[in-house]
JSON list of C-alpha atoms in Angstrom, two decimals:
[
{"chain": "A", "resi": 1, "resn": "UNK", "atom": "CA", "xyz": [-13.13, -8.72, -6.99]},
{"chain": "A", "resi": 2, "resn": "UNK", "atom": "CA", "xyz": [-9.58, -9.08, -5.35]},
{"chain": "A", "resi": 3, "resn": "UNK", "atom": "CA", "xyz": [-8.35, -6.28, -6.82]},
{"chain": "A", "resi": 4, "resn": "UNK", "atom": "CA", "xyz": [-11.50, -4.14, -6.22]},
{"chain": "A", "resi": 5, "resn": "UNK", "atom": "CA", "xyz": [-11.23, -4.65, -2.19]},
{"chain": "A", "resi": 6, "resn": "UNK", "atom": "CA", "xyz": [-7.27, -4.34, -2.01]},
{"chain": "A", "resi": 7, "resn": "UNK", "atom": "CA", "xyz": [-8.26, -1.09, -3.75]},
{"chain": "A", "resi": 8, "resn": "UNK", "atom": "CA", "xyz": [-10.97, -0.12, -1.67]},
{"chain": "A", "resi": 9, "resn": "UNK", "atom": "CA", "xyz": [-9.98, -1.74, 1.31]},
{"chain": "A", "resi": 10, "resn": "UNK", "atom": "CA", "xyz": [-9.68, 1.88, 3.46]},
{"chain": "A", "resi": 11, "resn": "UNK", "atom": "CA", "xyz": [-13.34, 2.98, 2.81]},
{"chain": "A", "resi": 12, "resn": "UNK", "atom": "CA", "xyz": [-14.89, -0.55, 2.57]},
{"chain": "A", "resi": 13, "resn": "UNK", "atom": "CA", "xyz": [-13.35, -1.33, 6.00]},
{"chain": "A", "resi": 14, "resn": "UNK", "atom": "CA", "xyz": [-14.58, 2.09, 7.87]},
{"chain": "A", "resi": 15, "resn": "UNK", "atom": "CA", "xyz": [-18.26, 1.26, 6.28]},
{"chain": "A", "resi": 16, "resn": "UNK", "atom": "CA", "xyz": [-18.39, -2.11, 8.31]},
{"chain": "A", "resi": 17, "resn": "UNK", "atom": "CA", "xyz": [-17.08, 0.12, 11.09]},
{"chain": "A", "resi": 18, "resn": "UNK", "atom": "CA", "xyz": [-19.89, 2.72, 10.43]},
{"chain": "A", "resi": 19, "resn": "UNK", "atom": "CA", "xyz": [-22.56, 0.03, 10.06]},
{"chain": "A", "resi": 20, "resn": "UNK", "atom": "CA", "xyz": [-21.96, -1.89, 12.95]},
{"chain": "A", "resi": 21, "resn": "UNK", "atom": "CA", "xyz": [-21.42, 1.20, 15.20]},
{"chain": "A", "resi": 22, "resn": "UNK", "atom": "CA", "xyz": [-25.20, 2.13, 13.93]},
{"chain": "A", "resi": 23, "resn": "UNK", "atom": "CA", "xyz": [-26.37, -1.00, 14.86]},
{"chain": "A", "resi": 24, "resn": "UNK", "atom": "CA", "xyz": [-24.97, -1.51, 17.82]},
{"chain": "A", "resi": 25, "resn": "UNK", "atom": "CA", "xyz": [-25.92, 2.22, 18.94]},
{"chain": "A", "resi": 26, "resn": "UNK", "atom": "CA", "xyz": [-29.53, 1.41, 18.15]},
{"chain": "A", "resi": 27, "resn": "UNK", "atom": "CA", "xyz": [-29.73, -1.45, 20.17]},
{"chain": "A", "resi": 28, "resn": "UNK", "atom": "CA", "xyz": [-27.56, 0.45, 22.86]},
{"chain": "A", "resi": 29, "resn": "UNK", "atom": "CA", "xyz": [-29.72, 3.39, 22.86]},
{"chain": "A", "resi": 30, "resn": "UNK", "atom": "CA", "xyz": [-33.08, 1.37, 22.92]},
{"chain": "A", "resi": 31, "resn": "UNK", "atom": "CA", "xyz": [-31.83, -0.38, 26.01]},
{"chain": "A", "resi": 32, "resn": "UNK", "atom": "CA", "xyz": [-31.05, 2.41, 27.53]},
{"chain": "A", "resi": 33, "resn": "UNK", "atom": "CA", "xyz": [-34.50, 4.84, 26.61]},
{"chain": "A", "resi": 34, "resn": "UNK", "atom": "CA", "xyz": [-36.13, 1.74, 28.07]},
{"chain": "A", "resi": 35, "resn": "UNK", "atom": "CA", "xyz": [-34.61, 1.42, 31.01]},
{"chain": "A", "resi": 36, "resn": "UNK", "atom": "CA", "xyz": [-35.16, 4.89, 31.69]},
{"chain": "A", "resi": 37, "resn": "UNK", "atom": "CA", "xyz": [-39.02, 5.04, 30.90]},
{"chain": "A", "resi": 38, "resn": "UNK", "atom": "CA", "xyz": [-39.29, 1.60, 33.36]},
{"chain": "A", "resi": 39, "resn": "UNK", "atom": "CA", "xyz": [-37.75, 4.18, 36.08]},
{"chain": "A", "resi": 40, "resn": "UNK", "atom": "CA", "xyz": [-40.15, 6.27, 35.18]},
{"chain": "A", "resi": 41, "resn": "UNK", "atom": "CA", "xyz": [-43.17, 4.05, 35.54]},
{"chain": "A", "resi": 42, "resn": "UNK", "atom": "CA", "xyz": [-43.71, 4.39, 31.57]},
{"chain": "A", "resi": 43, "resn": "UNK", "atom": "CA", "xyz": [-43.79, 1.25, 29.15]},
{"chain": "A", "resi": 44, "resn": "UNK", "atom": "CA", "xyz": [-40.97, -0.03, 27.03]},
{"chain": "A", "resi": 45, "resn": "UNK", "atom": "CA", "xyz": [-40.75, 0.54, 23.26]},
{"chain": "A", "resi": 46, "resn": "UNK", "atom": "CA", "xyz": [-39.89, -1.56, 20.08]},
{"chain": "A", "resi": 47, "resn": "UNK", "atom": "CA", "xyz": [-35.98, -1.17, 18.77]},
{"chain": "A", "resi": 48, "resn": "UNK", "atom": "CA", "xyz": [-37.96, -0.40, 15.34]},
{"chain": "A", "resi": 49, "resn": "UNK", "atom": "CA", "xyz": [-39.56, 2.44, 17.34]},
{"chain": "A", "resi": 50, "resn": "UNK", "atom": "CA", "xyz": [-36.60, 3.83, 18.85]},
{"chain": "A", "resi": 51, "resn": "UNK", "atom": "CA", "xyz": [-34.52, 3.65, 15.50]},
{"chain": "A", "resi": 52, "resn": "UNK", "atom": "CA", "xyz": [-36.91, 6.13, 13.80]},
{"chain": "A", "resi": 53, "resn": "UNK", "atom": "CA", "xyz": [-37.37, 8.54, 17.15]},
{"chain": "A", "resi": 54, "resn": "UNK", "atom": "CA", "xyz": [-36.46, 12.18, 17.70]},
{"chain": "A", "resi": 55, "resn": "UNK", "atom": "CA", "xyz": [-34.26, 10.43, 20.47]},
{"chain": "A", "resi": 56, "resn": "UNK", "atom": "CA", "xyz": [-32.32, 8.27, 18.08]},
{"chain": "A", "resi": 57, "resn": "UNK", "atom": "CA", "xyz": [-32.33, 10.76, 15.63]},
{"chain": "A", "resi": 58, "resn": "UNK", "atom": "CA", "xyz": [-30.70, 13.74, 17.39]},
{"chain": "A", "resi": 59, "resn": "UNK", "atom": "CA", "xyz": [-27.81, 11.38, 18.69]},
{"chain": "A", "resi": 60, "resn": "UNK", "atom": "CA", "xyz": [-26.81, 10.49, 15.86]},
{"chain": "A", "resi": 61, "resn": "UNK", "atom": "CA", "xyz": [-27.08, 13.75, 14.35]},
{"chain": "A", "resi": 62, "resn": "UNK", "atom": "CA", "xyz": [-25.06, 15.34, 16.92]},
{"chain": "A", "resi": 63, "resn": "UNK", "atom": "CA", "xyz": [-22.57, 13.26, 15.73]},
{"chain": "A", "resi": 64, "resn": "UNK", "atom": "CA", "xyz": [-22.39, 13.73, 12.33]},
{"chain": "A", "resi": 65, "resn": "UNK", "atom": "CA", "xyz": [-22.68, 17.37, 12.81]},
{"chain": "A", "resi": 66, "resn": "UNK", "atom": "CA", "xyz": [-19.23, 17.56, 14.66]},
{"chain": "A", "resi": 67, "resn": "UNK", "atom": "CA", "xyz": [-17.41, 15.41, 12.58]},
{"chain": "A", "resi": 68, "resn": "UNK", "atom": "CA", "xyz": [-17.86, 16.85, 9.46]},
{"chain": "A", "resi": 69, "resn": "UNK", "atom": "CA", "xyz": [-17.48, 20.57, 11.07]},
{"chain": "A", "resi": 70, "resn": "UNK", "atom": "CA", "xyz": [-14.11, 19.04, 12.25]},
{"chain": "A", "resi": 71, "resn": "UNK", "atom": "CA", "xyz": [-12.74, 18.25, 8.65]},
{"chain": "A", "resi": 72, "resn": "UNK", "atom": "CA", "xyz": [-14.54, 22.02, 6.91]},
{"chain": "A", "resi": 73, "resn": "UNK", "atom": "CA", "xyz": [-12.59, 23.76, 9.38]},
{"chain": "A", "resi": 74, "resn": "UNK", "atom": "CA", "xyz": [-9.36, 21.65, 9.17]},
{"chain": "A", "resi": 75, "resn": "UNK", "atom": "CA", "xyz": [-9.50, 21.83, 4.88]},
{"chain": "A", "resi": 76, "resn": "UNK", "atom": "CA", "xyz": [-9.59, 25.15, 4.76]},
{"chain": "A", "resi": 77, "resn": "UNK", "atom": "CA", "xyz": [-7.47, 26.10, 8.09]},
{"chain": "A", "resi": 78, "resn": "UNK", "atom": "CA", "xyz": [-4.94, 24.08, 6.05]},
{"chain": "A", "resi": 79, "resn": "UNK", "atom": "CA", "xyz": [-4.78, 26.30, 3.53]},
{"chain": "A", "resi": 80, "resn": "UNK", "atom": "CA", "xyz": [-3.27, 28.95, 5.08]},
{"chain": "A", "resi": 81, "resn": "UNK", "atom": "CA", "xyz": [-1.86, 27.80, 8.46]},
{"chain": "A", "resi": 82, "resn": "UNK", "atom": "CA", "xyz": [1.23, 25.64, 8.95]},
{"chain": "A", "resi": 83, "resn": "UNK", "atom": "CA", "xyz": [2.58, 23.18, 12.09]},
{"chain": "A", "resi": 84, "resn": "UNK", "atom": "CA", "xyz": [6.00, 22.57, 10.93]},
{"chain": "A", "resi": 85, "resn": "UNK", "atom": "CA", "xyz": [7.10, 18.56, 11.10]},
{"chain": "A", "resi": 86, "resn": "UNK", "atom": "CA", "xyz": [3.57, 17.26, 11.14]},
{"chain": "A", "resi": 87, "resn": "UNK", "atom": "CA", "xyz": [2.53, 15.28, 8.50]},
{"chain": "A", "resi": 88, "resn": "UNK", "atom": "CA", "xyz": [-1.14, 16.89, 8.69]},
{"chain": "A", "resi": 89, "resn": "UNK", "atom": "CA", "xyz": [0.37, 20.35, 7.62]},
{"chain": "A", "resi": 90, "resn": "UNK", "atom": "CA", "xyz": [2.23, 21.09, 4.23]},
{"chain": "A", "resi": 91, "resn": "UNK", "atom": "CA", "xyz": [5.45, 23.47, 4.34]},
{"chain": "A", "resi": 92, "resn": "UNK", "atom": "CA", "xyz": [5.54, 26.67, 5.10]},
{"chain": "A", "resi": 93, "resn": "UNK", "atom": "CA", "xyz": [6.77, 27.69, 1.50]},
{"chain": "A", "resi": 94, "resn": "UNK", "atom": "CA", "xyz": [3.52, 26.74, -0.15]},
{"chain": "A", "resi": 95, "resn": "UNK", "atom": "CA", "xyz": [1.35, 28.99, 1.89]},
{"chain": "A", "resi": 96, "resn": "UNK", "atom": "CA", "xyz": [-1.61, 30.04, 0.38]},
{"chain": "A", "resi": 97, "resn": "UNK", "atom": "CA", "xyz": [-3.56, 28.60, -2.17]},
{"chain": "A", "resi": 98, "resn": "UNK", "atom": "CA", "xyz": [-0.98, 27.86, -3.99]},
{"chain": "A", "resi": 99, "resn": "UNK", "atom": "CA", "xyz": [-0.33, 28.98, -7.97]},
{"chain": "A", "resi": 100, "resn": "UNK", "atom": "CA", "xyz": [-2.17, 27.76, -11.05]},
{"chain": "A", "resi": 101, "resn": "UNK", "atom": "CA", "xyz": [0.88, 25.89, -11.93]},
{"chain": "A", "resi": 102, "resn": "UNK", "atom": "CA", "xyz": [1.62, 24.36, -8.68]},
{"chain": "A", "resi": 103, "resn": "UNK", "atom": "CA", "xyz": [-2.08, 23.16, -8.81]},
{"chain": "A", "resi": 104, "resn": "UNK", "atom": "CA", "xyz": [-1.91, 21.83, -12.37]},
{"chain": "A", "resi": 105, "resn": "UNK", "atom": "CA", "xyz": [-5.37, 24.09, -12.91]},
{"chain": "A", "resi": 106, "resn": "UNK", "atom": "CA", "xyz": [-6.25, 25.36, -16.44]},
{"chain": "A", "resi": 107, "resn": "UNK", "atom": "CA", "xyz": [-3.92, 25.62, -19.27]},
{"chain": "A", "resi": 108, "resn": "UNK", "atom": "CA", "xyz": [-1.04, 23.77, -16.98]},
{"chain": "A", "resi": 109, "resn": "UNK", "atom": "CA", "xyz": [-3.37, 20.81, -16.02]},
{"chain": "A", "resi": 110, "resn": "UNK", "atom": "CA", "xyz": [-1.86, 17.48, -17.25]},
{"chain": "A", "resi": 111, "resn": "UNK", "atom": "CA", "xyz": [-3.70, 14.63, -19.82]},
{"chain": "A", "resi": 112, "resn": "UNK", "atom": "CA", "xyz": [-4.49, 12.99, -16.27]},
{"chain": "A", "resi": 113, "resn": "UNK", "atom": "CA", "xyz": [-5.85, 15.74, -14.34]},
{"chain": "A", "resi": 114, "resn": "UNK", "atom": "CA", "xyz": [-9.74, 15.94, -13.89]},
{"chain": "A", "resi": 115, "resn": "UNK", "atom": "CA", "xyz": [-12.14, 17.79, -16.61]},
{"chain": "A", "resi": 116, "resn": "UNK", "atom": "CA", "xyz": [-12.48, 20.53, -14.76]},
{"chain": "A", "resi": 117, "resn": "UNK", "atom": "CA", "xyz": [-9.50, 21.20, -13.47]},
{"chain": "A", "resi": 118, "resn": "UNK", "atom": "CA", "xyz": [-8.54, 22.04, -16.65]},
{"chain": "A", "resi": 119, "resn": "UNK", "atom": "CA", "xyz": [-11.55, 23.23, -17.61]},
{"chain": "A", "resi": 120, "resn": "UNK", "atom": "CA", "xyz": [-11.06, 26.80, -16.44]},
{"chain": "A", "resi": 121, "resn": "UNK", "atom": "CA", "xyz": [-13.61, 29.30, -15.69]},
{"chain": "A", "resi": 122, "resn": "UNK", "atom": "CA", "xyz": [-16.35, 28.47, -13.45]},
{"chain": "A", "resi": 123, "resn": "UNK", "atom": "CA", "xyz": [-15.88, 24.94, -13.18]},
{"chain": "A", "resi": 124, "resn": "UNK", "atom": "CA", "xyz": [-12.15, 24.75, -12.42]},
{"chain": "A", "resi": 125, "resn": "UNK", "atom": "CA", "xyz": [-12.92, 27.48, -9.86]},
{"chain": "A", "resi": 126, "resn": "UNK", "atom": "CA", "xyz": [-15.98, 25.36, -7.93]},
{"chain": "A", "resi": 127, "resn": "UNK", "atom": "CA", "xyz": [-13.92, 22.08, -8.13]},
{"chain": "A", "resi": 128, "resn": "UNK", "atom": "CA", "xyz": [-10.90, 23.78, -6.68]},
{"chain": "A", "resi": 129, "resn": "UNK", "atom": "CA", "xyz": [-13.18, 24.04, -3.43]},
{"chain": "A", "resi": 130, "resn": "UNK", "atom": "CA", "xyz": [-15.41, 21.61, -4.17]},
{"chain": "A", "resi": 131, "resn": "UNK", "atom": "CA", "xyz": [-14.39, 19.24, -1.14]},
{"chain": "A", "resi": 132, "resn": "UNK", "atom": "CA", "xyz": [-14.25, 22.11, 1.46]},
{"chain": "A", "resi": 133, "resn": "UNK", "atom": "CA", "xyz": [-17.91, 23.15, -0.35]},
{"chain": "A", "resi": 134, "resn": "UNK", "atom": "CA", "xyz": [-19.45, 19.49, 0.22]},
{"chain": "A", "resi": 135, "resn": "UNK", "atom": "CA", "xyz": [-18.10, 19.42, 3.66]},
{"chain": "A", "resi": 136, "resn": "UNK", "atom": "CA", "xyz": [-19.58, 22.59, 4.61]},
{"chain": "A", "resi": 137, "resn": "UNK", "atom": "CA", "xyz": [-22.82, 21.75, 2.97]},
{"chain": "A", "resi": 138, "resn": "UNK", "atom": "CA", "xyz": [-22.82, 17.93, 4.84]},
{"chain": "A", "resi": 139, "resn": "UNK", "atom": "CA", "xyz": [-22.29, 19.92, 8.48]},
{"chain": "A", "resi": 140, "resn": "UNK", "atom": "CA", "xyz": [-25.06, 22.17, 7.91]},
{"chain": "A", "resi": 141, "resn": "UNK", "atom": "CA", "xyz": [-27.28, 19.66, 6.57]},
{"chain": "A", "resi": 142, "resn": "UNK", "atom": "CA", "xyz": [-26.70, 16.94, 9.53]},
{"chain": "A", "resi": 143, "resn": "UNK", "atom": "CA", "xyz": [-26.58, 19.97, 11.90]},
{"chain": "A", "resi": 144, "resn": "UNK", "atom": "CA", "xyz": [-29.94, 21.46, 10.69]},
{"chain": "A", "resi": 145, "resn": "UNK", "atom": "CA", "xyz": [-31.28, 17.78, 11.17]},
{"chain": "A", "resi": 146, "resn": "UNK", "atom": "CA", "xyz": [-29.65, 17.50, 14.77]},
{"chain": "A", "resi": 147, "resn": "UNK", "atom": "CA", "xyz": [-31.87, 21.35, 15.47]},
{"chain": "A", "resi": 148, "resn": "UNK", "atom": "CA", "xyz": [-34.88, 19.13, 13.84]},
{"chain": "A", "resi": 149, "resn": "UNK", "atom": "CA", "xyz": [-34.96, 15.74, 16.26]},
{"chain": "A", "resi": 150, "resn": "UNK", "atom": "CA", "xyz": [-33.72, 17.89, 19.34]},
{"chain": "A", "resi": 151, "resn": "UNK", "atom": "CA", "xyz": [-36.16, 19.88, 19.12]},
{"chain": "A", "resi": 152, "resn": "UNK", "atom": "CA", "xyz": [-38.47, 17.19, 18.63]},
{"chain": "A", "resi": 153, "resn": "UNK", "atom": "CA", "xyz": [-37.04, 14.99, 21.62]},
{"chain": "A", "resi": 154, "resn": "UNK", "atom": "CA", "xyz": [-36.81, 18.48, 23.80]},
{"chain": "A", "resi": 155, "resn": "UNK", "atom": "CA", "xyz": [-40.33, 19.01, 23.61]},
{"chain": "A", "resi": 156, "resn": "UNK", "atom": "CA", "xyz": [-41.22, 15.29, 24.40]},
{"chain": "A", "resi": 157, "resn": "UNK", "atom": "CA", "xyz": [-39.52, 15.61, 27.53]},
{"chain": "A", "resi": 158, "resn": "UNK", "atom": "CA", "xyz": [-41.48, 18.97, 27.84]},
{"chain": "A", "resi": 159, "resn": "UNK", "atom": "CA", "xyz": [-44.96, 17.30, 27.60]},
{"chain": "A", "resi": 160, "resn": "UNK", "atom": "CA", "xyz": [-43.76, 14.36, 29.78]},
{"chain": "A", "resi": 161, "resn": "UNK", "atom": "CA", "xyz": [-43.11, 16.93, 31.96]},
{"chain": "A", "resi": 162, "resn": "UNK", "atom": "CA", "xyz": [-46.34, 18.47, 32.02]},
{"chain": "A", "resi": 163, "resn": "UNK", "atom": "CA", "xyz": [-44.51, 21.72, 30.42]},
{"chain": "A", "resi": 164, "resn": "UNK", "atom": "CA", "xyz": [-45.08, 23.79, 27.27]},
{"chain": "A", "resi": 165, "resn": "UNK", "atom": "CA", "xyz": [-43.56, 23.17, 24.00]},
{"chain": "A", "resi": 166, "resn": "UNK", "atom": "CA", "xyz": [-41.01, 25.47, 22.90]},
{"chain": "A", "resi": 167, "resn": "UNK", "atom": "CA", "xyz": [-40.79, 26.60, 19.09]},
{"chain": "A", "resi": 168, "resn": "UNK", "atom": "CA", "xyz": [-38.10, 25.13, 17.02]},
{"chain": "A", "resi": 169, "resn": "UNK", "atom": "CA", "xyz": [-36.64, 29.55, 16.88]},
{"chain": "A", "resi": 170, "resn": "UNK", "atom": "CA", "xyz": [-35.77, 28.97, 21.01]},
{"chain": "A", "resi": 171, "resn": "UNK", "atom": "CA", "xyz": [-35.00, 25.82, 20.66]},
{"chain": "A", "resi": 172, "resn": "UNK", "atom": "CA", "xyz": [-31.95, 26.43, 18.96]},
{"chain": "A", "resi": 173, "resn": "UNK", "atom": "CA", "xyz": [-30.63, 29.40, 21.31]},
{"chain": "A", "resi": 174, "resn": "UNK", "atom": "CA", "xyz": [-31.31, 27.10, 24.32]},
{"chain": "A", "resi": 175, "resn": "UNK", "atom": "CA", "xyz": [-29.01, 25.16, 26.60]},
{"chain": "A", "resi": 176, "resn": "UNK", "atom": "CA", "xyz": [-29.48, 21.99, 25.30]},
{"chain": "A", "resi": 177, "resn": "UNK", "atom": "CA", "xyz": [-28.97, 22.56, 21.76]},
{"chain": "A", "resi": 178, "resn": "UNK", "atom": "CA", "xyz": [-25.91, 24.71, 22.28]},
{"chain": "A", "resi": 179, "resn": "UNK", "atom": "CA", "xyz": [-24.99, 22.00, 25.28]},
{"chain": "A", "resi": 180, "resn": "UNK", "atom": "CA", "xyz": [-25.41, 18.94, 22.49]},
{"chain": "A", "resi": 181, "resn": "UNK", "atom": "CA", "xyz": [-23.36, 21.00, 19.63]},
{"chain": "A", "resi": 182, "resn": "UNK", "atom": "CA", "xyz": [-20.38, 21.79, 22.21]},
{"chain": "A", "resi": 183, "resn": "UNK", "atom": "CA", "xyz": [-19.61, 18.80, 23.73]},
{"chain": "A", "resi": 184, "resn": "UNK", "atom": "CA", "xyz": [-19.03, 17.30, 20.43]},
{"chain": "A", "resi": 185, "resn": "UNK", "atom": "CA", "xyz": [-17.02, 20.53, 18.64]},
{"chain": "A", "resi": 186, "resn": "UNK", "atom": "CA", "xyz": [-14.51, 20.76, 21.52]},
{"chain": "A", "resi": 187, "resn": "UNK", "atom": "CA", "xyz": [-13.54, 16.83, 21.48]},
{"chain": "A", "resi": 188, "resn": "UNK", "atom": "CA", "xyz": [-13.20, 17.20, 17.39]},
{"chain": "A", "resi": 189, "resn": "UNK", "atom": "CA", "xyz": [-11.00, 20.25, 17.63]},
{"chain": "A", "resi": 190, "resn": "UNK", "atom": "CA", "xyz": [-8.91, 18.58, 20.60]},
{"chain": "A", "resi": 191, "resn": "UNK", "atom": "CA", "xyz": [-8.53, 15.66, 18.75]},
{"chain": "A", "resi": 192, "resn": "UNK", "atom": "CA", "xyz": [-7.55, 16.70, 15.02]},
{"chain": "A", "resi": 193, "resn": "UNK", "atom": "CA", "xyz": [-5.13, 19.72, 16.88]},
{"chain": "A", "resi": 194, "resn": "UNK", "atom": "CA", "xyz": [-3.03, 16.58, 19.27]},
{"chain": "A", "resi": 195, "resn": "UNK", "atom": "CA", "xyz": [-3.12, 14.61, 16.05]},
{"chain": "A", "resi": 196, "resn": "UNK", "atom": "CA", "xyz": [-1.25, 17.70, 13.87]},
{"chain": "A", "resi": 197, "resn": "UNK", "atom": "CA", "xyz": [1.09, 18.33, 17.08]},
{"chain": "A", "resi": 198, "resn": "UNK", "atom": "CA", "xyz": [1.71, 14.58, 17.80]},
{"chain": "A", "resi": 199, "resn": "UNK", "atom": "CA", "xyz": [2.90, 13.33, 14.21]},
{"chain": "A", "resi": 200, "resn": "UNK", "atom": "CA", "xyz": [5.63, 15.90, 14.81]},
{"chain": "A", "resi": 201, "resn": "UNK", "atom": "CA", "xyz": [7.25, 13.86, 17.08]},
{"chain": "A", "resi": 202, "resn": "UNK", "atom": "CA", "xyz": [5.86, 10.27, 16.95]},
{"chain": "A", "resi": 203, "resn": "UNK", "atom": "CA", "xyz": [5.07, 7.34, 13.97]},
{"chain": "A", "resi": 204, "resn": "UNK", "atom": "CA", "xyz": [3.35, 4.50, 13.31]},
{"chain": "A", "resi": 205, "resn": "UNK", "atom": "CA", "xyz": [5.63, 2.39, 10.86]},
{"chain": "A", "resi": 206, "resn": "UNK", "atom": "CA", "xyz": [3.79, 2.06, 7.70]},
{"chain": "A", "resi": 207, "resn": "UNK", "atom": "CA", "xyz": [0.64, 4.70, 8.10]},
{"chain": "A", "resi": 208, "resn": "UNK", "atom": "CA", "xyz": [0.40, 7.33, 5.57]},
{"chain": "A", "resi": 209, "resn": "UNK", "atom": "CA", "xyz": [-0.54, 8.97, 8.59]},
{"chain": "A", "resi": 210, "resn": "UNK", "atom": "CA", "xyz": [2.74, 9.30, 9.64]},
{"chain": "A", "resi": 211, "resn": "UNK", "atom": "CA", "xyz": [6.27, 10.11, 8.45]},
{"chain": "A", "resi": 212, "resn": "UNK", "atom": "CA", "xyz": [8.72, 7.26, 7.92]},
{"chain": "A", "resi": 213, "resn": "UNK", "atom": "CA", "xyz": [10.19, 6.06, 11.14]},
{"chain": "A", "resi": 214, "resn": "UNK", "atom": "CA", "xyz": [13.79, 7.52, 11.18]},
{"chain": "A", "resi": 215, "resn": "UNK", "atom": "CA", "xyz": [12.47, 10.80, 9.24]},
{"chain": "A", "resi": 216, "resn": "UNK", "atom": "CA", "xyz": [13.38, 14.07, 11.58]},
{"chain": "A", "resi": 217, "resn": "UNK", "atom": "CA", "xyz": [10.83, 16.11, 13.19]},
{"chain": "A", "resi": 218, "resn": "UNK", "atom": "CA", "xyz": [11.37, 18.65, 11.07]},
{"chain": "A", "resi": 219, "resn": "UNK", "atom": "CA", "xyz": [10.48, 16.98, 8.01]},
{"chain": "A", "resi": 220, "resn": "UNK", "atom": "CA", "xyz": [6.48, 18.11, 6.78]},
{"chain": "A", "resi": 221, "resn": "UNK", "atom": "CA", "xyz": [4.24, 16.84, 4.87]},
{"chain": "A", "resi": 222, "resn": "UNK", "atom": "CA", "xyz": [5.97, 13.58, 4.60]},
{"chain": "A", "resi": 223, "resn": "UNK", "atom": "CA", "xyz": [4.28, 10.10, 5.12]},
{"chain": "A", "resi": 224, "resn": "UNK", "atom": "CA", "xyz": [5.46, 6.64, 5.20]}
]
């Protein structure tokens, strides 16, 4: 069991992270829905309630969405575009997607190298995109769902509002969808682009996210 956390330790501890965040969103959230609908002269609701609402829902779809748009676009921007020293960026000489060889695919995979790497065909040619793929696939799903609850929660707000519905069609080309889907892209991009320029320059002794200490800027794709 000691061995299994030490090995695990990275994803185990952002779980707890993700867990409690959820948690403590849901009670955050519930507080917060309530204090508005007091305001408003309506009556308070169960955290139960809340948790499975179009107004929890879309929040933390919105979320999701953005995040896993951020890494689809970074995998595959990676591929074929380079920031020279940062340890978020491999050299400029391997450009591209790289040669069978230098990807140990097919006939020059090793005794160690996944089934279908070496598999060829098909299968070697889905799992060489396979994590760009399931990234793409997790945006659009938690994306569609954010459309789904927004639209839900808009039109709550409509009828409180003693307005008409809206279909879910101009839903999505309306100001609060686009407004929800924004706000989140444009902190993502800002965030993994400052990362990419920033480990040029500065380290954090000990993080594979960062080159060794005394390593120069130029160095890429090194970590320490």
């Amino acid at each position: 069991m000691k061995r299994f956390l030490r090995d695990n330790g990275l994803g185990l501890a952002f779980a707890l992270l993700f867990l409690a965040s959820l948690v403590g969103q849901a009670f955050a959230g519930n507080a917060a829905l309530n204090e508005h609908r007091l305001t408003d002269g309506g009556d308070p609701v169960g955290l139960w309630q809340y948790v499975v609402s179009s107004d929890f829902a879309v929040d933390v779809a919105e979320n999701w969405q953005s995040e896993y748009l951020q890494f689809f676009v970074f995998i595959f921007a990676t591929v074929w575009l380079v920031q020279r020293g940062s340890t978020e960026s491999k050299p400029a000489k391997r450009l591209g997607r790289e040669s069978d060889e230098e990807q140990s695919l097919g006939a020059h995979g090793k005794p160690e190298s996944p089934p279908w790497a070496r598999a060829g065909g098909w299968r070697t040619r889905l799992y060489s995109n396979s994590l760009g793929l399931v990234m793409l696939a997790l945006f659009l799903g938690s994306w569609g769902a954010q459309s789904i609850a927004g639209h839900s929660a808009y039109n709550n707000e409509q009828l409180v509002d003693f307005q008409d519905p809206v279909s879910w069609g101009r839903y999505v080309l309306s100001a609060d969808f686009w407004n929800r889907s924004l706000q989140n892209w444009q902190s993502e991009f800002l965030a993994i682009g400052s990362m990419a320029v920033f480990s040029v320059y500065l380290r954090q002794r000990g993080s594979s996210q960062s080159k060794p200490v005394g390593a120069p800027h130029t160095a890429t794709d090194e970590n320490g």
